[in-house]
Coordinates of C-alpha atoms in Angstrom, one line a residue:
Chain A
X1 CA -6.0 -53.6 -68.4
X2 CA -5.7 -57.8 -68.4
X3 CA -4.3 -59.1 -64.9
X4 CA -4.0 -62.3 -63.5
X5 CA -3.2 -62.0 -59.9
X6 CA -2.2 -64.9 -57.5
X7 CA -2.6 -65.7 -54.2
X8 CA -0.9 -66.3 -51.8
X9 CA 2.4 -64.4 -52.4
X10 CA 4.3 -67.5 -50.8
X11 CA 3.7 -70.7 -48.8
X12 CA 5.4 -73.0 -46.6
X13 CA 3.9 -76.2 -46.0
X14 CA 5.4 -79.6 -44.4
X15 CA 6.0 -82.5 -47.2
X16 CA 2.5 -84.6 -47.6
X17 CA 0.6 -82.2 -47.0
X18 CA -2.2 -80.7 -49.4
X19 CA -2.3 -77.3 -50.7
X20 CA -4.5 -75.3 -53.2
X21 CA -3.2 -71.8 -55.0
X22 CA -5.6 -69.0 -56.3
X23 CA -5.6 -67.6 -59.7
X24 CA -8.0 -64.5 -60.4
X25 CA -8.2 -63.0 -64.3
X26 CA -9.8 -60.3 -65.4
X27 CA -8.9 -60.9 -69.2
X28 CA -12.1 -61.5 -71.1
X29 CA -12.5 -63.4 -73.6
X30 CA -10.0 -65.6 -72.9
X31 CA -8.8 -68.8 -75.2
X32 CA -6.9 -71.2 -72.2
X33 CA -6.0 -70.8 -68.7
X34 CA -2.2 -72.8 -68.3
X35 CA -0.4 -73.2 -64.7
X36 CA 3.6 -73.6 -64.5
X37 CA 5.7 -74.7 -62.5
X38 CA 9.8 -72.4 -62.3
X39 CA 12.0 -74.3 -60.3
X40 CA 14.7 -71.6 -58.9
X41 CA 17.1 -70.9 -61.7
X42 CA 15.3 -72.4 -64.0
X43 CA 12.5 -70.9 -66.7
X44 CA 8.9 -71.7 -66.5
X45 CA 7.6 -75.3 -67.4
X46 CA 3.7 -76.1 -68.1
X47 CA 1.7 -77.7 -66.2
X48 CA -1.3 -77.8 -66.9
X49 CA -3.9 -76.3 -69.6
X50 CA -7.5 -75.8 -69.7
X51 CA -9.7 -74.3 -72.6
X52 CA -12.8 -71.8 -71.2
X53 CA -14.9 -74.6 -71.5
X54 CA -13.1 -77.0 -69.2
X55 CA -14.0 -77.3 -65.2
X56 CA -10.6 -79.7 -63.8
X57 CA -7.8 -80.9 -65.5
X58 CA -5.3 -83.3 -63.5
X59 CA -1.7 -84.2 -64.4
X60 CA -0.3 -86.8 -61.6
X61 CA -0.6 -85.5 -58.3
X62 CA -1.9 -81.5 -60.0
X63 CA -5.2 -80.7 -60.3
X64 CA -6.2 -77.6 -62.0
X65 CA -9.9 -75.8 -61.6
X66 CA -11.4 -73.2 -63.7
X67 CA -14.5 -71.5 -63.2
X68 CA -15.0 -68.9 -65.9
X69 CA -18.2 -67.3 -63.9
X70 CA -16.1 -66.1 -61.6
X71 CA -12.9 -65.8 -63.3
X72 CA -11.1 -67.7 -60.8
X73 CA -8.4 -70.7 -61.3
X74 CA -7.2 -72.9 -58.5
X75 CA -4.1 -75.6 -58.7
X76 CA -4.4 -78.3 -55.8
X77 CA -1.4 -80.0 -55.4
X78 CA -1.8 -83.5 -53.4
X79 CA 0.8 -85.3 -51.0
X80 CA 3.3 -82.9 -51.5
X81 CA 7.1 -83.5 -52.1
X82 CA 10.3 -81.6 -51.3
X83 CA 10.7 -81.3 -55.4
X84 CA 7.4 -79.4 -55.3
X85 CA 9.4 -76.7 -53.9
X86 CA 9.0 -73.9 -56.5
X87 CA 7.0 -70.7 -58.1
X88 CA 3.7 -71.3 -59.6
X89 CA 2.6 -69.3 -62.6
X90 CA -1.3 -68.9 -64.4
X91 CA -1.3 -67.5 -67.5
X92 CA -3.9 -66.7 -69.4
X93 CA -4.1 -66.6 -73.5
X94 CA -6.3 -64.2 -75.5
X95 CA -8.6 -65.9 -77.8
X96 CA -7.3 -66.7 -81.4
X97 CA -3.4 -67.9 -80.9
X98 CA -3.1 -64.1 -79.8
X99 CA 1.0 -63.7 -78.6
X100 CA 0.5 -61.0 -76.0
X101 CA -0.2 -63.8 -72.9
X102 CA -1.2 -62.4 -69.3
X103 CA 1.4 -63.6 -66.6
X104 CA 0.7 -63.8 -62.8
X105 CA 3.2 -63.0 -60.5
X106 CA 3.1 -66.4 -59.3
X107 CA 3.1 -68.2 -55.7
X108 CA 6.2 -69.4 -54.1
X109 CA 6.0 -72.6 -52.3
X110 CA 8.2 -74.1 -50.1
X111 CA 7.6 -77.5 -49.0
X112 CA 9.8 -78.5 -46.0
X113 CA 10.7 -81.9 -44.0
Chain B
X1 CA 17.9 -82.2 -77.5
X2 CA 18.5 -78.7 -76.3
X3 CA 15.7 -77.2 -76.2
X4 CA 15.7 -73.6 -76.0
X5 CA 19.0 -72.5 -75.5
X6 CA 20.1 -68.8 -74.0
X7 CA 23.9 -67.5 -73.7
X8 CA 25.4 -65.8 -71.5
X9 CA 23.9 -67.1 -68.4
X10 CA 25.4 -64.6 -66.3
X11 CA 27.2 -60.8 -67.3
X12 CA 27.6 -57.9 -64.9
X13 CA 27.6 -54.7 -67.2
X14 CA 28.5 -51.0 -66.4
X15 CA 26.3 -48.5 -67.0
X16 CA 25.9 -47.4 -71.1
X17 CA 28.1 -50.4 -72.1
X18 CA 26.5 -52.9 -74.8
X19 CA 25.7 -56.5 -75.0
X20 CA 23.7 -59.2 -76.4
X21 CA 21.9 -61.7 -75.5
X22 CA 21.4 -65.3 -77.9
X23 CA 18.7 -67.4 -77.9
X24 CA 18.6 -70.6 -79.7
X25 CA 16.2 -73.4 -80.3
X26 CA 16.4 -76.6 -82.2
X27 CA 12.6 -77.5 -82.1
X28 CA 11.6 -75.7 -85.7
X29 CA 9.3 -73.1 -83.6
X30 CA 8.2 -70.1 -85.7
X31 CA 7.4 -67.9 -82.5
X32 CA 10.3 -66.6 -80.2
X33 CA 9.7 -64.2 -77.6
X34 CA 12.0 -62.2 -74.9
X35 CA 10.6 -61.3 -71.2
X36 CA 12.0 -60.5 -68.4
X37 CA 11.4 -61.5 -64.7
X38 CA 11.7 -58.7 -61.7
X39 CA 11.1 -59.6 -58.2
X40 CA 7.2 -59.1 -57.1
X41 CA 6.2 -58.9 -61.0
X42 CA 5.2 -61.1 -63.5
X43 CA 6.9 -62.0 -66.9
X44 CA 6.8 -59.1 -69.0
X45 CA 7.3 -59.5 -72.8
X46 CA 10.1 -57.1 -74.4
X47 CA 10.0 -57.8 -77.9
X48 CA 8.6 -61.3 -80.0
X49 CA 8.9 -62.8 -83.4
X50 CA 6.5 -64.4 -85.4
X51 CA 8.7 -65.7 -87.9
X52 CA 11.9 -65.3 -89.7
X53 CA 12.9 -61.9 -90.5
X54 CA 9.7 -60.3 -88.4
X55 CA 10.1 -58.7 -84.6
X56 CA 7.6 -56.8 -82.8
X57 CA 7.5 -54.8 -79.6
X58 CA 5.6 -56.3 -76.8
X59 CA 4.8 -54.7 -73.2
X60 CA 8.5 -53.1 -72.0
X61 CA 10.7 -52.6 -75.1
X62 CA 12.3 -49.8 -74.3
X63 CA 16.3 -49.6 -74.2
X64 CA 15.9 -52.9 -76.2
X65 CA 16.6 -54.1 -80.0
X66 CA 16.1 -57.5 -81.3
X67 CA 16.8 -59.3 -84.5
X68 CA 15.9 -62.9 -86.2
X69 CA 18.1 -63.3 -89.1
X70 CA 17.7 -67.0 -88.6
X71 CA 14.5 -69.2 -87.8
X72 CA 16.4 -70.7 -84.9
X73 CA 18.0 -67.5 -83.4
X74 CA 16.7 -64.9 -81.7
X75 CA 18.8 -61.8 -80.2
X76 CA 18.2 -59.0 -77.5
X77 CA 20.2 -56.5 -77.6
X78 CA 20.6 -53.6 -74.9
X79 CA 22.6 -50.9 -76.6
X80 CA 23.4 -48.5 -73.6
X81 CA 22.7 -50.5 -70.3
X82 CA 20.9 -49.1 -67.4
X83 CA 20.5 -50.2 -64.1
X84 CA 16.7 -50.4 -64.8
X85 CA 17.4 -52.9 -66.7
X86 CA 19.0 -55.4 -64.4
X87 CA 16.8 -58.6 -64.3
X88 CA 16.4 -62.3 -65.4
X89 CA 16.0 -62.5 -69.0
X90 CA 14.0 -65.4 -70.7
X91 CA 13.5 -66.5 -74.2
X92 CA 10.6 -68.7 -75.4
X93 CA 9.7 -70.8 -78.2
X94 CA 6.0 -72.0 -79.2
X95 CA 5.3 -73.9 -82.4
X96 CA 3.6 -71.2 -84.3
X97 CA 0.7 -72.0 -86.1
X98 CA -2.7 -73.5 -83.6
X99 CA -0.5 -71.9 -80.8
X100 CA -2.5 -72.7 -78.0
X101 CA -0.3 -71.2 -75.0
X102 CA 2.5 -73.0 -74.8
X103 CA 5.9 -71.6 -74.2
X104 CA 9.1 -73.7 -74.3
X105 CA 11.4 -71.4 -72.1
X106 CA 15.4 -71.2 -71.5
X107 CA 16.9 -71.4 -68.6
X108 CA 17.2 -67.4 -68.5
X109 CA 20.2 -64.9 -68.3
X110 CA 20.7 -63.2 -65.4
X111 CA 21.4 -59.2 -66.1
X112 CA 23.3 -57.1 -63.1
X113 CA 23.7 -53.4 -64.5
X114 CA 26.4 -51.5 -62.2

């Protein structure tokens, strides 16, 4: 079965600080790896995507890494912020514009003063 | 603009009553989809839509019924509530066509079954 876990569970970390959460697949092939961001009470918003073929893909202070040898995803979030406070979901897609995606149970981070 | 749009945002039920749950979007998507979120598990897809008249089941459809009479609207239905079935429900919307993995989500509906 396809599973995308994440680690860790949850996180607390003091605002500027750095931080970088784990993303392991199994699903094979796989079309694009996407990290969001669910503030509480809110649904899911993308972040980031990358194709298979992609190694880093930045979007302001996110940086997403893929390495499809090992099947592992990281998201490095620099100089954190108080609004950074939130779950983080990877998702994979299967290859084609397949519907069924693969969600992670995602990492909750707390970013406090 | 709206977005994805979900209604109720909040409903307690009693066990075996009925409801439903509406989703619309005003960004001409041809996919919808319904998941729900439980504590300690990932998004799980209940049912989706590929287009206009179409539905499938996805990974928990169980106790569930949907229906997309119109492009825009999408509706869950639970037709004998359980307490299983308490959760945060989301609807999504992705363009359709060159879909590359991009879901435009509500802000979800909260589900307490008594």
């Amino acid at each position: 079965k396809n599973q995308v876990e994440q680690s860790p569970q949850s996180l607390i970390i003091l605002e500027g600080k750095n931080c970088t959460l784990q993303c392991n697949y199994t699903v094979s092939p796989f079309s694009n790896l996407r990290w969001y961001k669910q503030d509480t009470g809110r649904g899911p918003v993308s972040l980031t995507i990358m194709t298979f073929s992609e190694n880093t893909k930045s979007n302001g202070r996110y940086t997403a890494t893929l390495d499809a040898d090992t099947k592992q995803s990281s998201l490095h979030i620099t100089a954190s912020q108080l609004s950074d406070s939130a779950s983080y979901i990877c998702v994979v897609s299967p290859p084609r514009g397949g519907n069924k995606l693969t969600f992670g149970t995602g990492t909750q981070l707390k970013v406090e003063l | 603009n709206a977005g994805v749009t979900q209604t109720p945002k909040f409903r307690v039920l009693k066990t075996g009553q009925s409801m439903t749950l509406l989703c619309a979007q005003d960004m001409n998507h041809e996919y919808m989809y319904w998941y729900r979120q439980d504590p300690g598990m990932g998004l799980r897809l209940i049912h989706y839509s590929v287009g206009e008249g179409t539905t499938a089941k996805g990974e928990v459809p169980d106790g569930y019924n949907v229906s997309r009479l119109k492009k825009q609207n999408f509706l869950l239905g639970l037709e004998s509530a359980a307490p299983s079935q308490t959760s945060v429900y989301f609807c999504a919307s992705a363009p359709g066509q060159g879909f590359a993995g991009e879901l435009f989500f509500g802000e979800g509906s909260r589900l307490t079954v008594l």
